[in-house]
Amino acid sequence: MWTLARKILLHDRIKFAVAAAGVSISVMLVLVQIGLYLGFMQNASNLIDHAEADVWVTGEGSENFDFSSPIDDRAFYQVASTPGVARAERLLLAFGQFRLADGGTQGVQVIGLDPGARLLRPWNVVAGDVRRLGQPGAIVTDVSEAPKLKVGRVGERREIFGARAEVVALTSGIRSFTTSPFVWTDLDSARAYTLYPADRFNFVMVEAAPGVAPAEVARRLNALPNLDAYTGPRMSARARHYWSSRTGVGAGFFTTAALGVVVGLVVVGQILYNGTLEHLREYGTLKAMGARNGAIVRVIVYQALISAVVGFALGGGLAIAARGAMVAANLTVLLTPTLVIGTAILTAVMCCAAALLSVVKVLRLDPASVFKG
Amino acid sequence: MSNSHRPAVASLAGVTKIYGDGDTQVTALADADLSIYPGEILLIEGPSGSGKTTLISILGLLLKPTRGDVYVRGERVTGLPERALPPIRASAFGFVFQGFNLFPALTALENVAIAIRMKDPGNRDADRQARRLLSAVGLDNRLHHRPADLSGGQKQRVAIARALGGDPAIIVGDEPTAALDTKTALGVMALLRSLATDAGRAVVVVTHDPRLERFADRVARVEDGRVVAVDTISQPHAA
């Protein structure tokens, strides 16, 4: 049956090429759009996911991780002295203006860490010495942001809001959701770079004491006035959820991906249906001679699956090529195994759904019709 | 050939087919009685619209009669549910059409083998059977040709080989020679004649072509939905 399906499908190579193109465009749109979405979402919770904090504490009512309201040192000490808290570290995350070598400025997202911070440190360090981060005015930037910051090597010096900054290390692949480059530094320097008052910051990262569940620690910290506390996974989900649902970013990506599926459905459905109509007399003859409906339906479904496999292979290749091209634009297309497998299943389902009209046509085909005309 | 002492392989008894209802009602076939015997060729002749196609459609279990009964190998099949009919068609009938109805993408061998497989998906011997059937119709050297590379007569032979898949007792042809030139048409009829004489199959052929009568044992004439005569041919089997 596979042979029959393949031969009927490939008999008109131009039509098959159109079907395969339809599927591959559909697959590419789904992979690239959802891959971009996942890439953005990865960036949205990048810092949280790489931190070793069990619980995150922030100002009450702060919904957006990147624009969290300031809290003060009194809150920090309240958190640090709460039972079940083994370690607490402050984190400042705010925006500053990075003075470029050519005199222009670039908005940056400054990450200020406590001296000796352990719960969050720059990762993927590709140059320099990240241990120097505790020194006043020491900063770490990402190589992927070099085109924006015009900083390409360790030792280069710049100013952020007029305060001196020296690049002591470079990371790779750490990007923000807001597209403003991350600049890592110590807490005091961060305040200078963001014009924050001396006792202010945004988050307290908490390590739970051994034997105490993070959820229990979060519950206790939530009892403190004017503070909200979340476990790490919950904080990560909140960060992603905010950008995904509150800004329409998710809807935008998924709408385009859905349109891709619609394109695939229509193109494959049309090609298969036309093919079925062209062979209706042959199918009718087989039915007249006792062929089972199931056997004929299998031929049509096999054609759909062949279209799916070829279209997925082509579309996957296109998506990988697009991912490569987007790296240059600092965009991350995250093609996770789950996404790839899910898209493969979606493609097969889409092509089988596209075959439904043809299947219905064949099931309703009256074998006596072969005697008509 | 006398049929008086042989059991019919299929027969129609008082079959009527009415299309539509009320003012639009049309009687396509009225009170038709007809029996088909193994080893004979029965031609069905009549003008266009006389009811020939309705008759063979009912005979081939593709159409349910409004009244009357259809028997296949002695079994009354008229009252059977729709789902019971395909297996009976698969084992009892093979069909041949004017337009061949072959898959253009498939070779002669594949066209025959696929019909065998679709009747019996578990058949692992379909290719070998298809090869044998094509050999039986004289197409050993055209097994791997597609329909576009075959002549009209060769296409009809492929269609006949396909109809023989499943070893049916009755071959039903709907104007199987209409698209063929005289020489080729006579060749196809000679082949059908041999299937009747040598293999004992019943062959029912709808035709407008009186030249085919020399291959037939009997000719049923249909006019205005009625079988008005069934004539026995005195010296059939001319090649």
Coordinates of C-alpha atoms in Angstrom, one line a residue:
Chain A
M1 CA 0.0 0.0 0.0
W2 CA 2.9 2.3 0.7
T3 CA 4.2 1.8 -2.8
L4 CA 0.8 2.5 -4.3
A5 CA 0.4 5.7 -2.2
R6 CA 3.9 6.8 -3.0
K7 CA 3.6 6.2 -6.7
I8 CA 0.2 7.9 -7.0
L9 CA 1.5 10.9 -5.1
L10 CA 4.8 11.2 -7.0
H11 CA 3.2 10.6 -10.4
D12 CA 2.6 14.3 -10.7
R13 CA 5.8 15.7 -9.3
I14 CA 4.9 19.3 -9.6
K15 CA 1.7 18.8 -7.5
F16 CA 3.7 16.9 -5.0
A17 CA 6.3 19.6 -4.9
V18 CA 3.6 22.1 -4.1
A19 CA 2.2 19.9 -1.3
A20 CA 5.7 19.4 0.1
A21 CA 6.4 23.2 -0.1
G22 CA 3.1 23.9 1.7
V23 CA 4.0 21.5 4.5
S24 CA 7.5 22.7 4.8
I25 CA 6.5 26.3 5.0
S26 CA 4.0 25.4 7.7
V27 CA 6.7 23.4 9.6
M28 CA 9.2 26.2 9.3
L29 CA 6.7 28.8 10.6
V30 CA 5.7 26.6 13.5
L31 CA 9.3 25.8 14.4
V32 CA 10.7 29.3 14.0
Q33 CA 7.8 31.1 15.6
I34 CA 7.6 28.8 18.6
G35 CA 11.4 28.5 18.7
L36 CA 11.6 32.3 18.8
Y37 CA 9.0 32.4 21.5
L38 CA 10.8 29.8 23.6
G39 CA 14.1 31.8 23.0
F40 CA 12.4 35.0 24.3
M41 CA 10.9 33.1 27.2
Q42 CA 14.3 31.6 28.1
N43 CA 15.7 35.1 28.2
A44 CA 12.8 36.3 30.3
S45 CA 13.7 33.9 33.1
N46 CA 17.4 33.5 32.3
L47 CA 18.7 34.9 35.6
I48 CA 16.1 33.1 37.7
D49 CA 16.7 29.8 36.1
H50 CA 20.5 30.0 36.5
A51 CA 20.4 31.2 40.1
E52 CA 20.7 28.7 42.9
A53 CA 18.1 30.5 45.0
D54 CA 15.3 28.4 46.4
V55 CA 13.1 31.4 47.0
W56 CA 12.9 34.9 45.6
V57 CA 11.6 37.9 47.6
T58 CA 10.5 41.1 46.0
G59 CA 8.4 44.1 46.7
E60 CA 4.7 43.5 47.2
G61 CA 2.7 43.6 43.9
S62 CA 5.7 43.5 41.6
E63 CA 4.5 41.6 38.6
N64 CA 7.4 42.2 36.2
F65 CA 10.8 40.7 37.0
D66 CA 12.6 43.3 34.8
F67 CA 10.7 46.3 36.3
S68 CA 10.4 45.2 39.9
S69 CA 9.8 47.8 42.6
P70 CA 12.7 48.7 45.0
I71 CA 12.9 47.3 48.6
D72 CA 15.3 48.3 51.3
D73 CA 17.9 46.8 53.7
R74 CA 15.4 46.5 56.5
A75 CA 13.4 44.1 54.3
F76 CA 16.7 42.2 53.6
Y77 CA 17.4 41.7 57.3
Q78 CA 13.8 40.6 58.0
V79 CA 14.2 38.0 55.3
A80 CA 17.6 36.9 56.5
S81 CA 16.4 36.4 60.0
T82 CA 13.3 34.4 59.1
P83 CA 13.5 30.8 60.3
G84 CA 14.3 28.4 57.5
V85 CA 16.5 30.9 55.6
A86 CA 20.0 29.6 55.4
R87 CA 21.4 32.3 53.2
A88 CA 20.1 35.6 51.8
E89 CA 21.7 37.7 49.0
R90 CA 20.5 41.0 47.6
L91 CA 20.1 41.6 43.9
L92 CA 19.6 44.8 42.1
L93 CA 18.2 44.8 38.6
A94 CA 17.6 48.1 37.0
F95 CA 18.3 50.2 33.9
G96 CA 21.3 52.4 33.2
Q97 CA 22.8 54.4 30.4
F98 CA 26.1 53.0 29.0
R99 CA 28.4 55.5 27.4
L100 CA 29.7 54.2 24.1
A101 CA 33.2 54.7 22.8
D102 CA 31.9 56.9 20.0
G103 CA 30.1 59.2 22.5
G104 CA 26.6 57.7 22.1
T105 CA 24.7 55.9 24.8
Q106 CA 23.0 52.5 25.0
G107 CA 20.4 51.5 27.6
V108 CA 21.6 48.5 29.6
Q109 CA 20.1 46.3 32.3
V110 CA 22.4 46.4 35.3
I111 CA 22.7 43.3 37.6
G112 CA 24.1 44.2 41.0
L113 CA 25.3 41.4 43.2
D114 CA 26.1 41.2 46.9
P115 CA 29.9 41.0 47.6
G116 CA 30.8 37.3 47.6
A117 CA 27.4 36.4 46.0
R118 CA 27.0 32.6 45.6
L119 CA 23.4 32.2 44.6
L120 CA 23.8 34.0 41.3
R121 CA 27.0 34.6 39.3
P122 CA 27.7 35.2 35.6
W123 CA 28.0 31.9 33.8
N124 CA 29.4 30.9 30.4
V125 CA 32.4 33.1 31.1
V126 CA 34.6 33.0 27.9
A127 CA 37.2 35.6 28.8
G128 CA 38.6 37.5 31.9
D129 CA 38.3 36.7 35.6
V130 CA 34.8 36.8 37.0
R131 CA 36.2 36.8 40.5
R132 CA 37.2 40.5 40.0
L133 CA 33.5 41.3 39.9
G134 CA 33.6 42.3 43.6
Q135 CA 36.0 45.2 42.8
P136 CA 34.4 48.6 42.5
G137 CA 33.6 49.5 38.9
A138 CA 34.2 46.0 37.6
I139 CA 31.7 44.9 35.0
V140 CA 31.0 41.8 33.0
T141 CA 29.2 41.9 29.6
D142 CA 28.2 39.4 27.0
V143 CA 30.1 38.9 23.7
S144 CA 26.8 38.8 21.8
E145 CA 26.1 42.4 22.9
A146 CA 29.5 43.6 21.5
P147 CA 27.8 45.3 18.5
K148 CA 25.6 47.3 20.8
L149 CA 28.1 48.1 23.5
K150 CA 31.1 48.3 21.2
V151 CA 33.0 46.5 23.8
G152 CA 34.9 43.5 22.5
R153 CA 37.6 42.6 25.1
V154 CA 38.5 42.5 28.7
G155 CA 40.1 45.7 30.1
E156 CA 38.1 48.2 28.1
R157 CA 36.8 51.1 30.1
R158 CA 33.5 53.0 29.8
E159 CA 31.1 55.0 31.9
I160 CA 27.5 54.2 33.0
F161 CA 25.6 57.2 34.2
G162 CA 28.9 58.9 34.6
A163 CA 30.4 56.3 36.9
R164 CA 33.5 54.4 35.7
A165 CA 33.3 50.8 34.6
E166 CA 35.9 48.4 33.5
V167 CA 35.2 45.1 31.7
V168 CA 36.8 42.3 33.7
A169 CA 35.2 39.3 32.1
L170 CA 33.0 38.4 29.1
T171 CA 30.2 35.8 29.0
S172 CA 28.5 34.2 26.0
G173 CA 24.8 33.7 25.3
I174 CA 23.4 35.6 28.3
R175 CA 20.8 37.9 26.9
S176 CA 17.8 39.8 28.4
F177 CA 14.2 39.7 27.3
T178 CA 14.1 43.5 27.1
T179 CA 17.0 43.4 24.5
S180 CA 19.0 45.9 26.7
P181 CA 22.4 44.2 27.3
F182 CA 23.0 42.8 30.7
V183 CA 25.9 44.4 32.7
W184 CA 27.0 42.5 35.8
T185 CA 28.6 44.4 38.6
D186 CA 28.7 44.6 42.4
L187 CA 25.8 46.0 44.4
D188 CA 27.3 49.4 45.2
S189 CA 28.5 50.0 41.6
A190 CA 25.1 48.9 40.4
R191 CA 23.4 51.6 42.5
A192 CA 25.8 54.2 41.0
Y193 CA 25.0 53.0 37.5
T194 CA 21.2 53.1 38.0
L195 CA 21.0 56.1 40.4
Y196 CA 19.4 53.9 43.1
P197 CA 19.7 55.1 46.7
A198 CA 22.3 53.5 48.9
D199 CA 20.1 51.0 50.7
R200 CA 17.8 50.0 47.8
F201 CA 17.7 46.9 45.6
N202 CA 14.9 44.7 44.1
F203 CA 15.3 41.2 45.2
V204 CA 16.4 39.0 48.0
M205 CA 17.6 35.6 46.8
V206 CA 17.1 32.9 49.5
E207 CA 18.7 29.6 50.1
A208 CA 16.5 27.4 52.3
A209 CA 17.9 25.7 55.3
P210 CA 18.5 22.0 54.9
G211 CA 15.3 20.0 55.6
V212 CA 13.1 23.0 55.0
A213 CA 11.0 22.9 51.8
P214 CA 11.3 26.1 49.7
A215 CA 7.6 26.3 49.6
E216 CA 7.4 26.5 53.4
V217 CA 10.1 29.1 53.4
A218 CA 8.2 31.1 50.8
R219 CA 5.1 30.8 52.9
R220 CA 6.9 32.2 56.0
L221 CA 8.4 35.0 54.0
N222 CA 5.1 36.0 52.5
A223 CA 4.0 36.7 56.0
L224 CA 6.4 39.6 56.2
P225 CA 4.9 43.0 55.5
N226 CA 5.2 44.6 52.0
L227 CA 7.0 41.7 50.5
D228 CA 6.1 38.8 48.1
A229 CA 8.0 35.6 48.1
Y230 CA 8.0 32.9 45.4
T231 CA 9.9 29.6 45.0
G232 CA 12.4 29.6 42.1
P233 CA 10.2 27.7 39.6
R234 CA 7.2 29.9 40.5
M235 CA 9.3 33.1 40.1
S236 CA 10.6 31.8 36.7
A237 CA 7.0 31.0 35.5
R238 CA 5.8 34.5 36.7
A239 CA 8.6 36.2 34.7
R240 CA 7.8 34.3 31.5
H241 CA 4.0 34.5 32.0
Y242 CA 4.2 38.3 32.4
W243 CA 5.9 38.9 29.0
S244 CA 4.0 36.1 27.3
S245 CA 0.4 37.0 28.3
R246 CA 0.4 40.6 29.5
T247 CA 2.2 42.0 26.5
G248 CA 0.6 39.8 23.8
V249 CA 4.0 38.5 22.8
G250 CA 2.8 34.9 23.2
A251 CA -0.4 35.5 21.2
G252 CA 1.6 37.1 18.4
F253 CA 4.0 34.1 18.0
F254 CA 1.3 31.5 18.4
T255 CA -1.0 33.2 16.0
T256 CA 1.7 33.1 13.3
A257 CA 2.4 29.5 14.1
A258 CA -1.3 28.7 13.9
L259 CA -1.5 30.4 10.5
G260 CA 1.4 28.2 9.4
V261 CA -0.7 25.2 10.4
V262 CA -3.7 26.6 8.5
V263 CA -1.5 27.1 5.4
G264 CA -0.3 23.5 5.6
L265 CA -3.8 22.2 6.1
V266 CA -5.2 24.1 3.1
V267 CA -2.4 23.3 0.7
V268 CA -2.1 19.6 1.6
G269 CA -5.9 19.2 1.8
Q270 CA -6.3 20.7 -1.6
I271 CA -3.6 18.6 -3.3
L272 CA -4.8 15.4 -1.7
Y273 CA -8.4 16.1 -2.5
N274 CA -7.6 16.9 -6.2
G275 CA -5.6 13.7 -6.4
T276 CA -8.5 11.7 -5.0
L277 CA -10.9 13.3 -7.4
E278 CA -8.5 12.4 -10.3
H279 CA -8.5 8.8 -9.2
L280 CA -12.1 8.5 -8.3
R281 CA -13.0 6.1 -11.1
E282 CA -10.0 3.9 -10.2
Y283 CA -11.0 3.8 -6.6
G284 CA -14.7 3.2 -7.6
T285 CA -13.6 0.3 -9.8
L286 CA -11.7 -1.2 -6.8
K287 CA -14.7 -0.7 -4.6
A288 CA -16.9 -2.3 -7.2
M289 CA -14.7 -5.3 -7.2
G290 CA -14.9 -5.6 -3.4
A291 CA -11.9 -3.5 -2.2
R292 CA -12.5 -2.6 1.4
N293 CA -13.0 1.0 2.3
G294 CA -10.2 0.7 4.9
A295 CA -7.7 -0.3 2.2
I296 CA -8.5 2.7 0.1
V297 CA -8.5 5.0 3.1
R298 CA -5.1 3.7 4.0
V299 CA -3.7 4.6 0.6
I300 CA -4.9 8.2 1.1
V301 CA -3.6 8.4 4.7
Y302 CA -0.3 7.1 3.6
Q303 CA -0.1 9.8 0.9
A304 CA -0.8 12.4 3.7
L305 CA 2.0 10.9 5.9
I306 CA 4.5 10.9 3.0
S307 CA 3.7 14.6 2.4
A308 CA 4.2 15.1 6.2
V309 CA 7.6 13.3 6.3
V310 CA 9.0 15.1 3.2
G311 CA 7.5 18.5 4.3
F312 CA 8.8 18.1 7.8
A313 CA 12.3 17.3 6.6
L314 CA 12.4 20.3 4.3
G315 CA 10.7 22.6 6.8
G316 CA 13.1 21.4 9.6
G317 CA 16.0 22.2 7.3
L318 CA 14.6 25.7 6.6
A319 CA 14.1 26.3 10.3
I320 CA 17.7 25.4 11.1
A321 CA 18.9 27.7 8.3
A322 CA 16.6 30.5 9.7
R323 CA 18.0 29.9 13.2
G324 CA 21.5 30.4 11.9
A325 CA 20.5 33.6 10.1
M326 CA 18.8 35.0 13.2
V327 CA 21.8 34.5 15.4
A328 CA 23.4 37.4 13.5
A329 CA 20.4 39.5 14.6
N330 CA 20.9 38.4 18.3
L331 CA 17.7 36.4 18.2
T332 CA 17.5 33.0 19.8
V333 CA 15.4 30.3 18.0
L334 CA 15.2 27.6 20.6
L335 CA 14.6 24.3 18.8
T336 CA 14.1 22.0 21.8
P337 CA 13.6 18.2 21.4
T338 CA 10.1 18.7 22.7
L339 CA 9.3 21.3 20.1
V340 CA 10.8 19.3 17.3
I341 CA 9.0 16.1 18.3
G342 CA 5.8 18.0 19.0
T343 CA 6.0 19.7 15.6
A344 CA 6.6 16.4 13.9
I345 CA 3.4 15.0 15.5
L346 CA 1.5 18.1 14.7
T347 CA 2.6 17.8 11.0
A348 CA 1.4 14.2 10.8
V349 CA -1.9 15.1 12.4
M350 CA -2.2 18.2 10.2
C351 CA -1.6 16.1 7.0
C352 CA -4.0 13.4 8.2
A353 CA -6.6 16.1 9.0
A354 CA -6.0 17.5 5.5
A355 CA -6.8 14.1 4.1
L356 CA -10.2 13.9 5.8
L357 CA -12.1 15.4 2.9
S358 CA -10.6 12.9 0.6
V359 CA -11.4 10.1 3.0
V360 CA -15.0 11.2 3.3
K361 CA -15.2 11.4 -0.5
V362 CA -13.9 7.9 -0.9
L363 CA -16.1 6.5 1.9
R364 CA -19.2 8.0 0.2
L365 CA -18.1 6.9 -3.2
D366 CA -20.9 4.8 -4.7
P367 CA -19.2 1.9 -6.5
A368 CA -22.1 1.9 -9.0
S369 CA -20.8 5.3 -10.1
V370 CA -18.2 3.5 -12.3
F371 CA -21.0 2.6 -14.6
K372 CA -22.1 6.2 -15.0
G373 CA -20.5 8.1 -17.9
Chain B
M1 CA -24.7 -24.6 -25.4
S2 CA -27.7 -25.7 -23.4
N3 CA -28.2 -24.3 -20.0
S4 CA -31.3 -26.2 -19.1
H5 CA -29.6 -28.6 -16.7
R6 CA -27.0 -26.3 -15.2
P7 CA -27.5 -24.2 -12.1
A8 CA -27.3 -20.5 -12.8
V9 CA -24.3 -18.7 -11.3
A10 CA -26.4 -15.6 -10.9
S11 CA -29.9 -14.6 -11.6
L12 CA -32.5 -11.9 -11.4
A13 CA -36.1 -12.7 -10.6
G14 CA -38.8 -10.2 -11.2
V15 CA -36.3 -7.3 -10.6
T16 CA -37.7 -3.8 -10.8
K17 CA -35.7 -0.6 -10.3
I18 CA -37.5 2.7 -9.8
Y19 CA -35.6 6.0 -9.4
G20 CA -37.2 9.0 -7.7
D21 CA -40.8 9.2 -6.5
G22 CA -44.0 11.0 -7.2
D23 CA -44.1 12.9 -10.5
T24 CA -40.4 12.4 -11.0
Q25 CA -40.5 8.6 -10.7
V26 CA -38.7 6.7 -13.5
T27 CA -38.8 3.0 -13.9
A28 CA -35.4 2.0 -15.2
L29 CA -36.0 -1.7 -15.1
A30 CA -39.3 -3.5 -14.9
D31 CA -39.9 -7.1 -13.8
A32 CA -36.6 -8.4 -15.3
D33 CA -35.9 -12.2 -15.2
L34 CA -32.5 -13.3 -16.3
S35 CA -30.1 -16.1 -15.4
I36 CA -26.4 -16.3 -16.1
Y37 CA -24.7 -19.7 -16.5
P38 CA -21.0 -20.7 -16.0
G39 CA -19.1 -21.0 -19.3
E40 CA -21.3 -18.7 -21.3
I41 CA -21.0 -15.2 -22.7
L42 CA -24.2 -13.3 -22.4
L43 CA -24.5 -10.1 -24.4
I44 CA -26.9 -7.4 -23.2
E45 CA -27.9 -5.2 -26.0
G46 CA -30.3 -2.3 -26.3
P47 CA -30.5 1.4 -27.1
S48 CA -29.1 4.1 -24.8
G49 CA -31.3 4.6 -21.7
S50 CA -33.0 1.2 -22.1
G51 CA -31.9 0.0 -18.7
K52 CA -28.8 -2.1 -19.6
T53 CA -26.5 -0.4 -17.1
T54 CA -29.1 -0.6 -14.3
L55 CA -29.4 -4.3 -15.0
I56 CA -25.7 -5.1 -14.7
S57 CA -25.4 -2.8 -11.7
I58 CA -28.1 -4.8 -9.9
L59 CA -26.6 -8.0 -11.1
G60 CA -23.2 -7.0 -9.9
L61 CA -24.6 -6.1 -6.4
L62 CA -23.7 -2.4 -6.9
L63 CA -27.4 -1.3 -6.9
K64 CA -30.3 -2.5 -4.8
P65 CA -33.5 -3.3 -6.7
T66 CA -36.7 -1.7 -5.7
R67 CA -38.5 -5.0 -6.0
G68 CA -37.5 -8.6 -6.9
D69 CA -34.6 -10.8 -6.0
V70 CA -31.0 -11.3 -6.9
Y71 CA -29.3 -14.7 -6.5
V72 CA -25.6 -15.3 -6.6
R73 CA -24.4 -19.0 -6.6
G74 CA -27.9 -20.0 -5.5
E75 CA -27.9 -17.6 -2.5
R76 CA -30.5 -14.9 -2.3
V77 CA -28.5 -11.7 -1.7
T78 CA -31.3 -9.1 -2.0
G79 CA -32.0 -9.0 1.7
L80 CA -28.4 -8.9 2.9
P81 CA -27.1 -5.8 4.7
E82 CA -24.9 -3.4 2.7
R83 CA -21.8 -4.4 4.6
A84 CA -22.2 -8.1 3.6
L85 CA -22.0 -7.3 -0.1
P86 CA -18.3 -6.3 -0.7
P87 CA -17.0 -9.8 0.2
I88 CA -19.6 -11.4 -2.2
R89 CA -18.6 -8.9 -5.0
A90 CA -14.9 -9.6 -4.3
S91 CA -15.3 -13.4 -4.7
A92 CA -18.0 -13.5 -7.4
F93 CA -17.5 -10.5 -9.7
G94 CA -14.8 -8.9 -11.8
F95 CA -15.6 -5.7 -13.7
V96 CA -14.2 -4.4 -17.0
F97 CA -15.0 -0.9 -18.3
Q98 CA -14.8 1.0 -21.5
G99 CA -12.4 3.5 -20.0
F100 CA -10.1 0.8 -18.4
N101 CA -9.9 2.7 -15.1
L102 CA -6.3 1.9 -14.5
F103 CA -4.0 3.9 -12.2
P104 CA -1.8 5.8 -14.6
A105 CA 1.1 5.9 -12.0
L106 CA 1.2 2.2 -11.6
T107 CA 2.6 -0.5 -13.9
A108 CA 0.5 -3.2 -15.4
L109 CA 1.7 -5.6 -12.7
E110 CA 1.0 -3.1 -9.9
N111 CA -2.5 -2.3 -11.2
V112 CA -3.4 -6.0 -11.0
A113 CA -1.6 -6.6 -7.7
I114 CA -3.2 -3.7 -5.9
A115 CA -6.6 -4.9 -6.8
I116 CA -5.8 -8.3 -5.3
R117 CA -4.3 -6.7 -2.2
M118 CA -7.2 -4.4 -1.7
K119 CA -9.6 -7.3 -1.8
D120 CA -7.4 -9.2 0.6
P121 CA -5.0 -7.0 2.5
G122 CA -3.3 -10.1 4.1
N123 CA -2.4 -11.6 0.7
R124 CA 1.4 -11.9 0.5
D125 CA 1.3 -13.6 -2.9
A126 CA -0.4 -10.8 -4.8
D127 CA 2.6 -10.0 -7.1
R128 CA 3.0 -13.6 -8.1
Q129 CA -0.8 -13.9 -8.8
A130 CA -0.8 -10.7 -10.8
R131 CA 2.1 -11.9 -12.9
R132 CA 0.3 -15.2 -13.6
L133 CA -2.9 -13.3 -14.6
L134 CA -1.1 -10.9 -16.9
S135 CA 0.6 -13.9 -18.4
A136 CA -2.8 -15.5 -18.9
V137 CA -4.0 -12.5 -20.9
G138 CA -0.8 -12.4 -23.0
L139 CA 1.0 -9.5 -21.4
D140 CA 4.2 -11.3 -20.0
N141 CA 6.3 -8.7 -21.8
R142 CA 4.4 -5.7 -20.6
L143 CA 4.4 -6.3 -16.8
H144 CA 6.4 -3.1 -16.0
H145 CA 4.8 -0.8 -18.5
R146 CA 2.5 2.0 -17.3
P147 CA -0.9 2.4 -19.0
A148 CA 0.4 5.4 -21.0
D149 CA 2.9 3.0 -22.6
L150 CA 0.3 0.4 -23.6
S151 CA -2.1 0.2 -26.5
G152 CA -5.9 0.3 -26.0
G153 CA -6.1 -3.4 -26.3
Q154 CA -3.3 -4.0 -23.9
K155 CA -4.9 -1.7 -21.4
Q156 CA -8.1 -3.6 -21.6
R157 CA -6.2 -6.9 -21.1
V158 CA -4.6 -5.4 -18.0
A159 CA -8.2 -4.5 -16.9
I160 CA -9.3 -8.0 -17.6
A161 CA -6.4 -9.5 -15.6
R162 CA -7.3 -7.1 -12.8
A163 CA -10.9 -8.3 -12.9
L164 CA -9.7 -11.9 -12.6
G165 CA -7.9 -11.1 -9.3
G166 CA -9.8 -13.1 -6.7
D167 CA -10.9 -15.7 -9.2
P168 CA -14.4 -14.4 -9.8
A169 CA -17.1 -16.6 -11.2
I170 CA -18.6 -13.8 -13.3
I171 CA -16.9 -11.1 -15.4
V172 CA -19.1 -8.1 -16.1
G173 CA -18.1 -5.8 -18.9
D174 CA -19.6 -2.4 -19.6
E175 CA -18.9 -1.7 -23.3
P176 CA -15.4 -3.1 -22.9
T177 CA -14.7 -2.8 -26.6
A178 CA -16.2 0.5 -27.3
A179 CA -12.9 2.4 -27.1
L180 CA -11.1 -0.1 -29.3
D181 CA -10.6 -0.5 -33.0
T182 CA -12.2 -3.5 -34.7
K183 CA -9.2 -5.8 -34.6
T184 CA -8.4 -5.0 -31.0
A185 CA -12.0 -5.3 -30.0
L186 CA -12.3 -8.8 -31.5
G187 CA -9.1 -9.8 -29.8
V188 CA -10.5 -8.7 -26.4
M189 CA -13.7 -10.6 -27.1
A190 CA -11.7 -13.7 -28.0
L191 CA -9.9 -13.4 -24.7
L192 CA -13.2 -13.2 -22.9
R193 CA -14.5 -16.1 -24.9
S194 CA -11.6 -18.2 -23.7
L195 CA -12.2 -17.2 -20.1
A196 CA -15.7 -18.5 -20.5
T197 CA -15.0 -21.7 -22.4
D198 CA -11.7 -22.7 -20.8
A199 CA -12.2 -21.5 -17.3
G200 CA -15.9 -21.9 -17.0
R201 CA -16.5 -18.3 -16.0
A202 CA -19.7 -16.5 -16.9
V203 CA -19.2 -13.3 -18.9
V204 CA -21.8 -10.6 -19.2
V205 CA -21.1 -7.9 -21.6
V206 CA -23.2 -4.8 -22.3
T207 CA -22.6 -3.6 -25.8
H208 CA -24.1 -1.7 -28.8
D209 CA -21.8 -3.6 -31.2
P210 CA -23.6 -6.4 -33.1
R211 CA -20.2 -7.7 -34.3
L212 CA -19.6 -9.2 -30.9
E213 CA -22.6 -11.5 -31.2
R214 CA -20.5 -14.2 -32.8
F215 CA -18.6 -14.6 -29.5
A216 CA -21.8 -14.9 -27.5
D217 CA -23.9 -17.8 -26.4
R218 CA -27.0 -15.7 -25.8
V219 CA -28.1 -12.1 -26.4
A220 CA -30.5 -10.4 -24.0
R221 CA -32.3 -7.4 -25.6
V222 CA -33.4 -4.7 -23.3
E223 CA -35.9 -2.0 -24.4
D224 CA -37.6 0.6 -22.2
G225 CA -36.5 -1.1 -19.0
R226 CA -37.7 -4.6 -20.0
V227 CA -35.9 -7.7 -21.1
V228 CA -37.8 -8.2 -24.2
A229 CA -36.0 -11.2 -25.6
V230 CA -33.2 -13.6 -24.8
D231 CA -31.9 -15.2 -28.0
T232 CA -29.5 -18.2 -28.1
I233 CA -26.8 -17.9 -30.8
S234 CA -26.8 -21.0 -32.9
Q235 CA -23.1 -21.1 -33.7
P236 CA -21.1 -19.0 -31.3
H237 CA -17.5 -18.9 -30.4
A238 CA -16.2 -17.5 -33.7
A239 CA -12.7 -16.0 -33.4

